[in-house]
Coordinates of C-alpha atoms in Angstrom, one line a residue:
M1260 CA 0.1 -0.1 -0.1
A1261 CA 3.0 2.3 0.6
N1262 CA 4.4 1.7 -2.6
S1263 CA 1.2 2.6 -4.4
R1264 CA 0.7 5.8 -2.5
E1265 CA 4.1 7.0 -3.5
S1266 CA 4.8 9.3 -6.5
D1267 CA 6.6 8.1 -9.4
P1268 CA 8.7 10.2 -11.6
N1269 CA 8.1 8.2 -14.8
L1270 CA 4.1 9.0 -14.2
G1271 CA 4.8 12.6 -13.8
Y1272 CA 4.8 12.4 -10.2
L1273 CA 1.3 10.7 -9.9
T1274 CA 0.3 7.9 -8.0
R1275 CA -0.2 4.6 -9.9
K1276 CA -3.9 4.8 -8.5
E1277 CA -4.4 8.2 -9.8
T1278 CA -3.1 6.8 -13.6
E1279 CA -5.2 3.6 -13.7
V1280 CA -7.9 3.4 -16.2
K1281 CA -11.3 2.2 -14.9
L1282 CA -13.3 0.3 -17.7
P1283 CA -17.1 0.4 -17.3
R1284 CA -18.5 -3.0 -16.2
P1285 CA -20.3 -4.9 -18.7
T1286 CA -24.0 -4.3 -18.5
R1287 CA -25.9 -7.8 -18.2
V1288 CA -29.0 -8.1 -20.3
K1289 CA -31.7 -9.4 -18.0
N1290 CA -34.4 -9.9 -20.4
K1291 CA -33.0 -11.9 -23.5
T1292 CA -36.3 -12.3 -25.4
P1293 CA -36.3 -10.5 -28.8
A1294 CA -38.1 -7.0 -28.9
A1295 CA -41.4 -6.7 -30.5
I1296 CA -40.0 -4.1 -32.9
Q1297 CA -36.9 -5.1 -34.8
I1298 CA -34.4 -2.8 -36.4
T1299 CA -32.6 -3.6 -39.5
A1300 CA -29.2 -2.5 -40.7
E1301 CA -30.6 -0.6 -43.7
Q1302 CA -32.7 1.3 -40.9
I1303 CA -29.7 2.1 -39.0
L1304 CA -27.7 3.3 -42.1
R1305 CA -30.7 5.4 -43.5
E1306 CA -30.9 7.1 -40.0
A1307 CA -27.2 7.8 -39.9
R1308 CA -27.5 9.5 -43.2
E1309 CA -30.5 11.4 -42.4
R1310 CA -28.8 12.9 -39.3
Q1311 CA -25.5 13.6 -41.3
E1312 CA -24.9 17.3 -41.6
A1313 CA -25.0 18.9 -45.0
E1314 CA -21.9 19.2 -47.2
I1315 CA -20.5 23.0 -46.8
R1316 CA -19.8 24.2 -50.1
P1317 CA -18.1 27.5 -51.2
P1318 CA -20.5 30.1 -52.8
K1319 CA -20.4 30.3 -56.3
Q1320 CA -18.7 33.5 -57.3
K1321 CA -20.0 35.8 -60.4
I1322 CA -17.7 37.5 -62.3
T1323 CA -19.4 40.6 -63.9
D1324 CA -16.9 42.8 -65.4
A1325 CA -13.1 42.8 -66.7
T1326 CA -11.8 44.1 -63.5
E1327 CA -13.0 41.3 -61.4
L1328 CA -12.0 38.6 -64.0
G1329 CA -8.6 40.4 -64.1
D1330 CA -8.7 40.0 -60.0
Y1331 CA -9.7 36.3 -60.2
R1332 CA -7.1 35.5 -62.9
L1333 CA -4.5 37.0 -60.7
R1334 CA -5.4 35.4 -57.5
K1335 CA -5.6 32.0 -59.1
R1336 CA -2.0 32.2 -60.7
K1337 CA -0.9 33.2 -57.3
E1338 CA -1.9 30.3 -55.9
Y1339 CA -0.8 28.1 -58.4
E1340 CA 2.7 29.7 -58.3
D1341 CA 2.8 29.2 -54.7
L1342 CA 1.8 25.8 -54.7
I1343 CA 4.5 25.0 -57.4
R1344 CA 7.1 26.9 -55.2
R1345 CA 6.3 24.4 -52.3
V1346 CA 5.9 21.1 -54.5
R1347 CA 8.0 21.8 -57.6
W1348 CA 8.4 18.1 -58.4
N1349 CA 4.5 17.4 -58.1
K1350 CA 3.5 16.9 -61.8
S1351 CA -0.3 17.1 -61.2
V1352 CA 0.1 20.7 -59.9
W1353 CA 1.6 21.6 -63.1
V1354 CA -1.1 19.9 -65.3
K1355 CA -3.6 21.5 -63.5
Y1356 CA -2.1 24.9 -63.9
A1357 CA -1.7 24.5 -67.6
K1358 CA -5.4 23.2 -67.9
W1359 CA -6.4 26.1 -66.2
E1360 CA -4.8 28.6 -68.6
E1361 CA -6.1 26.7 -71.3
S1362 CA -9.4 27.1 -69.7
Q1363 CA -9.0 30.6 -69.7
K1364 CA -8.0 30.9 -73.4
D1365 CA -4.5 32.2 -72.6
F1366 CA -2.9 29.6 -74.7
A1367 CA 0.4 31.4 -74.4
R1368 CA 0.5 31.3 -70.7
A1369 CA -0.6 27.6 -70.8
R1370 CA 2.3 26.8 -73.4
S1371 CA 4.6 28.4 -70.8
V1372 CA 3.5 26.3 -67.9
W1373 CA 4.0 23.4 -70.1
E1374 CA 7.3 24.3 -71.1
R1375 CA 8.4 25.0 -67.5
A1376 CA 6.7 21.5 -66.4
L1377 CA 9.3 20.0 -68.9
E1378 CA 12.1 21.7 -67.5
V1379 CA 11.5 19.8 -64.2
D1380 CA 11.3 16.4 -65.8
Y1381 CA 11.6 15.9 -69.6
R1382 CA 11.7 12.0 -69.3
D1383 CA 8.1 12.0 -68.2
H1384 CA 6.5 11.0 -71.4
T1385 CA 2.8 11.5 -70.1
L1386 CA 3.7 15.4 -69.7
W1387 CA 4.8 15.2 -73.6
L1388 CA 1.6 13.5 -74.5
K1389 CA -0.8 15.9 -72.7
Y1390 CA 1.3 19.0 -73.9
A1391 CA 0.7 17.5 -77.6
D1392 CA -3.0 16.6 -76.8
F1393 CA -3.3 20.3 -75.7
E1394 CA -2.0 21.7 -78.8
M1395 CA -3.9 19.4 -81.3
K1396 CA -7.4 19.9 -79.4
N1397 CA -6.7 23.6 -79.9
K1398 CA -5.8 23.2 -83.6
F1399 CA -2.3 24.4 -83.0
I1400 CA -0.8 22.0 -85.7
N1401 CA 2.6 23.2 -86.2
H1402 CA 3.0 23.8 -82.5
A1403 CA 2.0 19.9 -82.1
R1404 CA 4.5 18.9 -84.7
N1405 CA 7.1 20.6 -82.9
V1406 CA 6.1 19.0 -79.6
W1407 CA 6.2 15.7 -81.2
D1408 CA 9.5 16.1 -82.7
R1409 CA 11.1 17.0 -79.6
A1410 CA 9.5 14.2 -77.7
V1411 CA 10.3 11.5 -80.2
E1412 CA 14.0 12.9 -80.3
L1413 CA 14.5 12.9 -76.6
L1414 CA 12.3 9.7 -75.9
P1415 CA 12.9 7.5 -79.0
R1416 CA 12.4 4.3 -77.0
V1417 CA 8.7 5.3 -75.9
D1418 CA 6.8 3.7 -78.5
Q1419 CA 3.5 5.6 -77.7
L1420 CA 5.0 9.1 -78.9
W1421 CA 5.7 7.4 -82.4
Y1422 CA 2.2 6.1 -82.5
K1423 CA 0.6 9.4 -81.4
Y1424 CA 2.7 11.4 -83.9
I1425 CA 2.1 9.1 -86.8
H1426 CA -1.8 9.1 -86.1
M1427 CA -1.9 12.9 -86.1
E1428 CA -0.1 12.9 -89.5
E1429 CA -2.4 10.3 -91.0
M1430 CA -5.6 12.1 -89.8
L1431 CA -4.4 15.1 -91.3
G1432 CA -4.1 13.3 -94.6
N1433 CA -0.4 13.9 -94.6
V1434 CA 0.8 10.4 -95.7
A1435 CA 4.2 11.1 -96.9
G1436 CA 4.8 12.9 -93.5
A1437 CA 3.8 9.9 -91.5
R1438 CA 5.9 7.6 -93.7
Q1439 CA 8.9 9.8 -93.0
I1440 CA 7.9 9.5 -89.1
F1441 CA 7.9 5.8 -89.6
D1442 CA 11.5 5.9 -91.2
R1443 CA 12.9 7.8 -88.5
W1444 CA 11.4 5.2 -86.0
M1445 CA 12.4 2.2 -87.9
R1446 CA 15.9 3.5 -87.5
W1447 CA 15.9 2.8 -83.8
M1448 CA 15.1 -0.7 -84.3
P1449 CA 11.8 -1.2 -82.4
D1450 CA 9.9 -4.2 -81.3
Q1451 CA 8.0 -6.4 -83.7
Q1452 CA 4.8 -4.2 -83.2
G1453 CA 6.3 -1.2 -84.6
W1454 CA 7.3 -2.9 -87.9
L1455 CA 4.1 -4.5 -88.1
S1456 CA 2.4 -1.0 -87.8
Y1457 CA 4.5 0.4 -90.5
I1458 CA 3.7 -2.5 -92.9
K1459 CA 0.1 -2.2 -92.0
F1460 CA 0.3 1.5 -92.8
E1461 CA 1.6 0.8 -96.2
L1462 CA -1.1 -1.9 -96.7
R1463 CA -3.9 0.6 -95.9
Y1464 CA -2.7 2.7 -99.0
N1465 CA -2.2 -0.4 -101.2
E1466 CA 1.6 -0.1 -101.4
I1467 CA 2.3 -4.0 -101.7
E1468 CA 6.0 -3.2 -102.9
R1469 CA 6.7 -0.8 -100.0
A1470 CA 5.2 -3.5 -97.5
R1471 CA 7.4 -6.1 -99.0
A1472 CA 10.5 -4.0 -98.5
M1473 CA 9.6 -3.5 -95.0
F1474 CA 9.2 -7.0 -94.4
E1475 CA 12.6 -7.9 -95.8
R1476 CA 14.0 -5.0 -93.2
F1477 CA 11.7 -6.5 -90.6
V1478 CA 13.1 -10.0 -91.1
D1479 CA 16.6 -8.7 -90.8
C1480 CA 15.9 -6.8 -87.7
H1481 CA 14.1 -9.5 -86.0
P1482 CA 15.3 -13.0 -87.3
K1483 CA 12.6 -15.1 -85.5
V1484 CA 10.1 -17.6 -86.7
S1485 CA 7.2 -15.6 -86.0
A1486 CA 8.4 -12.9 -88.1
W1487 CA 9.2 -15.2 -91.2
I1488 CA 5.8 -16.8 -91.1
R1489 CA 4.0 -13.5 -91.2
F1490 CA 6.3 -12.7 -94.0
A1491 CA 5.4 -15.8 -96.0
K1492 CA 1.5 -15.4 -95.2
F1493 CA 1.9 -11.9 -96.6
E1494 CA 3.1 -13.4 -99.9
M1495 CA 0.5 -16.0 -99.9
K1496 CA -2.3 -13.4 -99.2
N1497 CA -1.2 -11.6 -102.3
G1498 CA -1.2 -14.8 -104.5
E1499 CA 2.9 -14.9 -104.7
I1500 CA 3.2 -18.8 -104.3
A1501 CA 6.8 -18.6 -105.3
R1502 CA 7.7 -15.9 -103.4
C1503 CA 6.1 -17.6 -100.2
R1504 CA 8.0 -20.6 -100.8
N1505 CA 11.4 -18.7 -101.2
C1506 CA 10.4 -17.1 -98.0
Y1507 CA 10.0 -20.5 -96.1
E1508 CA 13.2 -21.9 -97.8
R1509 CA 15.3 -18.6 -96.6
A1510 CA 13.8 -19.1 -93.1
V1511 CA 14.9 -22.9 -92.7
E1512 CA 18.1 -22.2 -93.9
K1513 CA 18.9 -19.4 -91.4
L1514 CA 16.4 -21.0 -88.4
G1515 CA 16.7 -24.6 -89.1
D1516 CA 18.2 -25.2 -85.4
D1517 CA 16.3 -22.3 -83.8
E1518 CA 14.1 -23.5 -80.6
E1519 CA 10.9 -22.6 -82.5
A1520 CA 11.9 -24.5 -85.8
E1521 CA 9.1 -26.8 -85.1
E1522 CA 6.4 -23.8 -85.7
L1523 CA 8.3 -23.1 -88.9
F1524 CA 8.3 -26.6 -90.5
V1525 CA 4.8 -27.1 -89.6
A1526 CA 3.7 -23.7 -91.4
F1527 CA 5.8 -24.7 -94.4
A1528 CA 4.4 -28.1 -94.6
E1529 CA 0.9 -26.9 -94.3
F1530 CA 1.5 -24.3 -97.0
E1531 CA 2.9 -27.0 -99.3
E1532 CA -0.3 -28.9 -98.3
K1533 CA -2.4 -26.0 -99.6
C1534 CA -0.7 -26.1 -102.6
K1535 CA -1.6 -29.6 -103.5
E1536 CA 2.2 -30.5 -103.1
T1537 CA 1.9 -33.4 -101.0
E1538 CA 5.5 -34.9 -101.7
R1539 CA 7.0 -31.6 -100.8
A1540 CA 5.0 -31.5 -97.6
R1541 CA 6.1 -35.2 -96.7
C1542 CA 9.8 -34.4 -97.4
I1543 CA 9.6 -31.2 -95.2
Y1544 CA 8.1 -33.5 -92.5
K1545 CA 10.8 -35.9 -92.6
Y1546 CA 13.7 -33.4 -92.7
A1547 CA 12.1 -31.7 -89.6
L1548 CA 11.9 -35.0 -88.0
D1549 CA 15.6 -35.8 -88.6
H1550 CA 16.8 -32.3 -87.6
I1551 CA 14.6 -31.3 -84.5
P1552 CA 15.6 -32.7 -81.1
K1553 CA 13.3 -35.5 -79.9
G1554 CA 12.0 -33.3 -76.8
R1555 CA 10.4 -30.6 -79.2
A1556 CA 9.2 -32.8 -82.0
E1557 CA 6.1 -34.0 -80.4
E1558 CA 3.9 -31.8 -82.2
I1559 CA 5.3 -32.1 -85.6
Y1560 CA 4.9 -36.0 -85.4
K1561 CA 1.4 -35.6 -84.5
K1562 CA 0.8 -33.6 -87.6
F1563 CA 3.1 -35.9 -89.8
V1564 CA 0.8 -39.1 -88.8
A1565 CA -2.4 -37.0 -89.6
F1566 CA -0.9 -35.8 -93.0
E1567 CA -0.2 -39.4 -93.8
K1568 CA -3.4 -40.9 -92.8
Q1569 CA -5.1 -38.0 -95.1
Y1570 CA -2.6 -38.3 -98.2
G1571 CA -0.4 -41.5 -97.7
D1572 CA -0.7 -45.3 -98.5
R1573 CA -0.6 -47.9 -96.4
E1574 CA 3.0 -48.3 -96.1
G1575 CA 3.4 -44.5 -95.4
I1576 CA 0.7 -45.0 -92.6
E1577 CA 2.7 -47.9 -91.2
D1578 CA 6.2 -46.1 -91.2
A1579 CA 4.5 -42.9 -89.9
I1580 CA 3.2 -44.8 -86.9
V1581 CA 6.5 -46.7 -86.4
G1582 CA 8.1 -43.5 -86.7
K1583 CA 6.2 -42.3 -84.0
R1584 CA 6.8 -45.1 -81.6
R1585 CA 10.2 -44.8 -82.3
F1586 CA 10.1 -41.1 -81.3
E1587 CA 8.5 -41.9 -78.1
I1588 CA 11.2 -44.4 -77.3
E1589 CA 13.8 -41.9 -78.1
D1590 CA 12.2 -39.3 -76.0
V1591 CA 12.3 -41.8 -73.1
Y1592 CA 15.9 -42.3 -73.6
E1593 CA 16.7 -38.5 -74.0
R1594 CA 14.8 -37.9 -70.7
A1595 CA 16.7 -40.7 -69.1
I1596 CA 20.3 -39.7 -70.1
A1597 CA 19.3 -36.0 -69.2
N1598 CA 19.7 -37.2 -65.4
V1599 CA 23.4 -36.9 -65.1
P1600 CA 24.8 -38.0 -61.8
P1601 CA 25.5 -35.5 -59.3
A1602 CA 28.9 -36.1 -58.5
Q1603 CA 31.7 -36.9 -61.1
E1604 CA 32.6 -40.4 -59.2
K1605 CA 32.9 -43.6 -61.4
R1606 CA 30.7 -45.4 -58.9
Y1607 CA 27.6 -43.1 -59.6
W1608 CA 28.1 -43.4 -63.1
Q1609 CA 28.7 -47.3 -63.7
R1610 CA 24.7 -47.8 -64.0
Y1611 CA 24.4 -44.4 -65.6
I1612 CA 26.4 -45.3 -68.7
Y1613 CA 24.2 -48.5 -69.2
L1614 CA 21.3 -45.8 -70.3
W1615 CA 23.7 -44.9 -73.0
I1616 CA 24.6 -48.2 -74.0
N1617 CA 21.0 -49.4 -74.3
Y1618 CA 20.3 -46.2 -76.3
V1619 CA 22.9 -46.9 -79.1
L1620 CA 22.2 -50.6 -79.2
Y1621 CA 18.7 -49.5 -79.6
E1622 CA 19.6 -46.9 -82.5
E1623 CA 21.7 -49.4 -84.3
L1624 CA 19.8 -52.9 -84.1
D1625 CA 16.2 -51.6 -83.8
A1626 CA 15.9 -48.5 -85.4
Q1627 CA 18.8 -49.0 -87.9
D1628 CA 19.9 -45.3 -88.0
V1629 CA 23.4 -45.2 -88.6
D1630 CA 23.9 -41.5 -88.4
R1631 CA 21.8 -41.3 -85.1
T1632 CA 24.0 -44.2 -83.4
R1633 CA 27.0 -42.1 -84.6
D1634 CA 25.8 -39.0 -83.0
V1635 CA 24.7 -40.8 -79.7
Y1636 CA 28.4 -42.2 -79.3
N1637 CA 29.8 -38.9 -79.7
L1638 CA 27.5 -37.3 -77.2
C1639 CA 28.1 -40.0 -74.7
L1640 CA 31.9 -39.7 -75.0
K1641 CA 31.5 -36.0 -74.7
M1642 CA 29.4 -36.1 -71.6
I1643 CA 32.2 -38.6 -69.7
P1644 CA 34.5 -36.7 -67.4
H1645 CA 37.7 -38.4 -69.0
A1646 CA 40.0 -36.2 -66.8
K1647 CA 38.8 -38.1 -63.6
F1648 CA 37.7 -41.3 -65.2
S1649 CA 36.6 -43.2 -68.3
F1650 CA 34.7 -46.2 -69.6
A1651 CA 36.8 -48.4 -72.1
K1652 CA 33.8 -50.2 -73.1
I1653 CA 32.2 -47.1 -74.7
W1654 CA 35.3 -46.6 -76.7
L1655 CA 35.7 -49.9 -78.0
M1656 CA 31.8 -50.1 -78.5
A1657 CA 32.2 -46.9 -80.9
A1658 CA 35.2 -48.2 -82.5
Q1659 CA 33.7 -51.7 -83.5
F1660 CA 30.7 -49.9 -84.7
E1661 CA 32.7 -47.7 -87.1
I1662 CA 34.4 -51.1 -88.2
R1663 CA 31.0 -52.7 -88.9
Q1664 CA 30.4 -49.5 -91.2
L1665 CA 33.5 -50.1 -92.9
N1666 CA 34.9 -47.0 -91.8
I1667 CA 38.5 -47.9 -90.6
D1668 CA 39.7 -44.3 -90.3
R1669 CA 37.0 -43.3 -87.9
A1670 CA 37.7 -46.1 -85.7
R1671 CA 41.3 -45.2 -85.7
R1672 CA 40.4 -41.9 -84.6
I1673 CA 38.3 -43.0 -81.8
L1674 CA 40.6 -45.4 -80.4
G1675 CA 43.6 -42.8 -80.8
S1676 CA 41.2 -40.3 -78.7
A1677 CA 41.0 -43.0 -76.2
I1678 CA 44.8 -43.6 -75.8
G1679 CA 45.2 -39.7 -75.7
M1680 CA 42.4 -39.2 -73.2
A1681 CA 41.9 -42.2 -71.0
P1682 CA 44.7 -44.9 -71.9
K1683 CA 43.5 -48.4 -70.7
D1684 CA 44.8 -52.1 -71.1
K1685 CA 41.7 -53.1 -73.1
I1686 CA 41.8 -50.2 -75.4
F1687 CA 45.6 -50.9 -76.4
K1688 CA 45.0 -54.6 -76.7
K1689 CA 42.0 -54.2 -78.9
Y1690 CA 43.6 -51.4 -80.8
I1691 CA 46.8 -53.8 -81.6
E1692 CA 44.6 -56.7 -82.2
I1693 CA 42.5 -54.7 -84.9
E1694 CA 45.9 -53.4 -86.6
L1695 CA 47.4 -56.6 -86.3
Q1696 CA 44.3 -58.4 -88.3
L1697 CA 44.8 -55.6 -91.1
G1698 CA 48.4 -56.5 -91.2
N1699 CA 49.7 -53.0 -90.2
I1700 CA 53.1 -54.1 -88.3
E1701 CA 54.4 -50.6 -88.1
R1702 CA 51.0 -49.5 -86.3
C1703 CA 51.4 -52.5 -84.1
R1704 CA 55.0 -51.3 -83.2
K1705 CA 53.9 -47.7 -82.6
L1706 CA 50.9 -48.9 -80.2
Y1707 CA 53.2 -51.2 -78.2
E1708 CA 55.6 -48.3 -77.7
K1709 CA 53.0 -46.3 -76.6
Y1710 CA 51.5 -49.1 -74.2
L1711 CA 54.8 -49.5 -72.7
E1712 CA 55.5 -45.8 -72.4
W1713 CA 52.2 -45.6 -70.3
S1714 CA 52.7 -48.8 -68.6
P1715 CA 56.6 -49.7 -68.4
E1716 CA 55.9 -52.2 -65.6
N1717 CA 53.3 -54.3 -67.5
C1718 CA 55.0 -57.8 -68.2
Y1719 CA 52.1 -58.6 -70.5
A1720 CA 52.7 -56.0 -72.9
W1721 CA 56.5 -56.7 -72.9
S1722 CA 55.9 -60.5 -73.8
K1723 CA 53.3 -59.7 -76.5
Y1724 CA 55.5 -57.2 -78.2
A1725 CA 58.5 -59.7 -78.0
E1726 CA 56.1 -62.4 -79.3
L1727 CA 55.4 -60.2 -82.4
E1728 CA 58.6 -59.5 -83.2
R1729 CA 59.7 -63.2 -82.8
S1730 CA 56.8 -64.1 -85.2
L1731 CA 58.2 -61.8 -87.8
A1732 CA 61.5 -63.8 -87.3
E1733 CA 62.8 -60.5 -85.8
T1734 CA 65.0 -62.3 -83.3
E1735 CA 67.6 -59.5 -82.5
R1736 CA 64.4 -57.3 -81.9
A1737 CA 62.9 -59.7 -79.5
R1738 CA 66.1 -60.5 -77.6
A1739 CA 66.5 -56.5 -76.9
L1740 CA 62.8 -56.3 -76.0
F1741 CA 63.5 -58.8 -73.1
E1742 CA 66.5 -57.2 -72.2
L1743 CA 64.7 -53.9 -71.9
A1744 CA 62.1 -55.5 -70.0
I1745 CA 64.4 -57.1 -67.5
D1746 CA 65.8 -53.8 -66.7
Q1747 CA 63.0 -52.2 -65.6
P1748 CA 63.1 -51.1 -62.1
A1749 CA 59.5 -52.4 -61.2
L1750 CA 57.4 -55.4 -62.9
D1751 CA 53.9 -56.5 -62.0
M1752 CA 54.9 -60.2 -62.8
P1753 CA 58.4 -60.7 -63.1
E1754 CA 58.3 -64.6 -62.9
L1755 CA 56.4 -64.6 -66.0
L1756 CA 58.8 -62.4 -67.7
W1757 CA 61.8 -64.6 -67.0
K1758 CA 60.3 -67.8 -68.0
L1759 CA 59.3 -66.2 -71.4
C1760 CA 62.7 -64.9 -71.6
A1761 CA 64.5 -68.2 -71.0
K1762 CA 61.9 -70.2 -73.2
F1763 CA 62.8 -67.5 -76.1
E1764 CA 66.5 -68.0 -75.7
A1765 CA 66.1 -71.9 -75.9
S1766 CA 63.9 -71.7 -78.9
A1767 CA 65.7 -68.8 -80.6
M1768 CA 68.9 -71.0 -80.6
E1769 CA 66.9 -74.1 -82.2
E1770 CA 65.6 -71.8 -84.8
G1771 CA 69.1 -70.7 -85.4
M1772 CA 70.3 -74.1 -85.9
Q1773 CA 68.8 -74.3 -89.4
D1774 CA 71.2 -71.4 -90.4
S1775 CA 74.4 -72.3 -88.4
D1776 CA 77.6 -73.3 -89.9
L1777 CA 77.7 -77.0 -91.2
H1778 CA 80.9 -78.1 -89.2
E1779 CA 79.3 -77.5 -86.0
S1780 CA 77.4 -80.6 -84.4
D1781 CA 74.0 -80.8 -83.0
D1782 CA 75.3 -81.3 -79.3
E1783 CA 77.4 -78.0 -79.9
Q1784 CA 74.2 -76.1 -80.8
K1785 CA 72.3 -77.4 -78.1
K1786 CA 75.1 -76.6 -75.6
K1787 CA 74.8 -73.0 -76.7
C1788 CA 71.2 -72.9 -76.5
L1789 CA 71.3 -74.2 -73.0
Q1790 CA 74.1 -71.9 -71.9
R1791 CA 72.0 -68.7 -72.9
A1792 CA 68.9 -70.3 -71.2
R1793 CA 70.9 -70.9 -68.1
A1794 CA 72.3 -67.4 -68.1
V1795 CA 68.8 -66.2 -68.1
F1796 CA 67.7 -68.4 -65.2
E1797 CA 70.9 -67.4 -63.1
R1798 CA 70.1 -63.7 -63.6
A1799 CA 66.5 -64.5 -62.6
L1800 CA 67.5 -66.3 -59.3
S1801 CA 70.1 -63.7 -58.7
Y1802 CA 67.1 -61.0 -58.9
Y1803 CA 65.0 -62.9 -56.6
R1804 CA 67.5 -63.4 -54.1
T1805 CA 68.7 -59.7 -53.9
S1806 CA 65.9 -57.5 -54.9
A1807 CA 62.7 -59.7 -53.9
P1808 CA 63.8 -62.3 -51.3
E1809 CA 59.8 -62.5 -50.1
L1810 CA 58.7 -63.9 -53.5
K1811 CA 60.0 -67.4 -52.5
E1812 CA 57.1 -69.3 -54.4
E1813 CA 57.5 -67.4 -57.8
R1814 CA 61.6 -68.4 -57.2
A1815 CA 60.5 -72.1 -56.5
M1816 CA 58.4 -72.1 -59.8
L1817 CA 61.1 -70.5 -61.8
L1818 CA 63.5 -73.3 -60.5
E1819 CA 60.9 -75.8 -61.6
E1820 CA 60.6 -74.3 -65.1
W1821 CA 64.4 -74.5 -65.2
L1822 CA 64.5 -78.3 -64.4
N1823 CA 61.6 -79.2 -67.0
M1824 CA 64.1 -77.4 -69.5
E1825 CA 67.2 -79.2 -68.4
S1826 CA 65.1 -82.5 -68.6
S1827 CA 63.8 -81.5 -72.1
F1828 CA 67.4 -81.2 -73.5
G1829 CA 67.9 -84.8 -72.7
E1830 CA 71.8 -85.8 -72.5
V1831 CA 73.1 -82.4 -72.8
G1832 CA 71.0 -81.0 -70.1
D1833 CA 72.1 -81.3 -66.4
V1834 CA 69.2 -82.0 -64.0
D1835 CA 71.4 -82.3 -61.2
L1836 CA 72.8 -78.7 -61.5
V1837 CA 69.2 -77.6 -60.7
R1838 CA 68.1 -80.1 -58.1
V1839 CA 70.8 -78.9 -55.6
K1840 CA 69.1 -75.5 -56.0
L1841 CA 65.4 -76.7 -55.3
P1842 CA 64.0 -75.6 -51.9
K1843 CA 62.2 -77.6 -49.3
K1844 CA 58.6 -77.4 -48.7
L1845 CA 57.9 -76.6 -45.1
K1846 CA 54.3 -76.5 -43.5
K1847 CA 53.8 -73.7 -41.2
R1848 CA 51.3 -72.1 -39.2
R1849 CA 50.6 -68.4 -38.3
H1850 CA 47.8 -66.4 -36.4
I1851 CA 44.9 -65.1 -38.5
E1852 CA 44.7 -61.6 -37.3
T1853 CA 41.4 -59.7 -37.7
E1854 CA 39.8 -56.5 -36.5
D1855 CA 38.8 -58.0 -33.1
G1856 CA 42.2 -59.6 -32.7
P1857 CA 43.5 -63.1 -33.2
A1858 CA 41.1 -65.8 -34.7
G1859 CA 42.9 -68.9 -34.7
Y1860 CA 45.7 -70.1 -37.0
E1861 CA 46.3 -71.4 -40.7
E1862 CA 48.5 -73.4 -42.5
Y1863 CA 50.6 -72.2 -45.3
V1864 CA 53.7 -73.6 -47.3
D1865 CA 57.1 -72.2 -46.9
Y1866 CA 60.1 -72.6 -49.0
L1867 CA 63.4 -73.2 -47.4
F1868 CA 66.3 -72.7 -50.0
P1869 CA 70.0 -74.5 -49.7
E1870 CA 71.7 -71.3 -48.8
E1871 CA 69.1 -70.4 -46.1
T1872 CA 69.5 -74.1 -44.9
Q1873 CA 73.3 -73.5 -44.3
T1874 CA 72.6 -70.1 -42.4
T1875 CA 70.3 -71.7 -40.1
N1876 CA 72.9 -74.8 -39.3
L1877 CA 75.2 -71.9 -38.7
K1878 CA 73.0 -70.1 -36.2
I1879 CA 72.1 -73.5 -34.2
L1880 CA 76.0 -74.1 -33.9
E1881 CA 76.5 -70.7 -32.7
A1882 CA 73.6 -71.0 -30.3
A1883 CA 74.7 -74.6 -29.1
Y1884 CA 78.3 -73.0 -28.3
K1885 CA 77.2 -70.1 -26.5
W1886 CA 75.1 -72.5 -24.3
K1887 CA 78.1 -74.6 -23.5
K1888 CA 80.1 -71.6 -22.6
Q1889 CA 77.6 -70.4 -20.3
K1890 CA 77.5 -73.9 -18.7
I1891 CA 81.2 -74.1 -18.1
V1892 CA 81.2 -70.6 -16.5
S1893 CA 78.4 -71.4 -14.0
S1894 CA 80.2 -74.8 -13.3
D1895 CA 83.4 -72.9 -12.3
D1896 CA 81.2 -70.3 -10.4
D1897 CA 80.0 -73.5 -8.2

């Protein structure tokens, strides 16, 4: 209570009780039965209108002589001038001022007000329109022309000013003047409606040649399908069939790839149909269907099917229906391949690429459209981001397609692009196979060089290249290739390469026996053969001992190959030479490691080579010597 009595400085030193707002208590309706006399909303509104006070209007002032008129005008002008000084930017004040001066028939003053208003904002075209309308209404024609000239000079992009100016001259019968104004306007290259207005103007006065010349300028300024169709219809209306056809042909030449080309082709075909040129119309439809993208050709297919049903024979109707079905299938494929994977990662593209594969197979096998198949292959290869990943399958399919079309040069270009943009083993192998079948040995050599330049560790490529040279009886080339391969710092399958190199040396010596000197015996030739092969095996074993000691299984397999070779040479061969190098097979156990830790044991085969056995024996002897020494020392201490 004490707080409520104290004054608050925020409330003007009044107590809170003094500032409280007391609302009236709501009146309770005791009798809720309806009254005998009901009052409608209409009655309430009528009574409110009747009780409204009458509007106070200023008294009418009657001017009886020139002095009063002068005073009235002076007072009004002062009011307008004062108002303009306050709100000079308000255009409605200027308009009212000028119209008031016009009502006083003081045209010079009204003209002065309009000019002053234009000085405030000459870019407002409505002021120019009202100013010119004032001059025309009061029949000041030359003044109006002056206003229009200035307006179109300052605001040439406002079409309404040109239309009004031309309309005035035409109403005055000044056709030449209106034409000059149109020419001035056309130099600003207005929109289509401006050109069409000029053409209609010429047609109103039967100036066909002038209208034709304007159409030529029109289609140059606005090279659109709708403009060309209007031009052609103009010629058709005037009975100029040849000129009309020429218009359509020029339009197709210039706008055949435009987004609205479908409308142009339909109009062209319908024109030929009206001229009873059904073959021409059919050719136009077929040309359009071959050149317009599937997504925009739906309407033209409907027109073509309707045309064939009306004018075609049974075969033509069936072709049209089949073509429509083909169009629908291609449209589905187009919409499917338009859904490009969002990320450039191969795992997202692996399923997407099969849409393209099915599409090209459909075009080649079902539709039997060679050009379309080639286009789809090209689009697919352009779509794939080869810098990040590629698909050898697509490259090879495109090349094989060109080979089926007996176009070897195109196939070579495709495979060459594949090697340049996204080299892969499959592409090199297939390209070499194709050239080998064609007998182009030099091309095969160049491809093998590119293959090995791209993948120098590939033992398969080295072996195949050497095999090619050997098949051509180029023994020295093959030997040089094997030497280069063996000298590579890293190889993916070295044991394969060593075996092939050894076999090559053995077989090369056997082939060389046919051209050897006659005084050499067969045994001597076999010894030379065996010595070369043994040298290769020795180098291989040295490689495995020093560079790859962990590859024990491959080393054992190489020794088995050497043993088989020695036995194949019969008496000349020395099997015991290899048997002393053979390893012992040992079965061992090792832990199976998983993410959760050890999970049992597994057996594996290990190889113990003779030199490793000697090292192991030495280690055992050394350990026994240490044990004996420690035992002697301990007995002395006791």
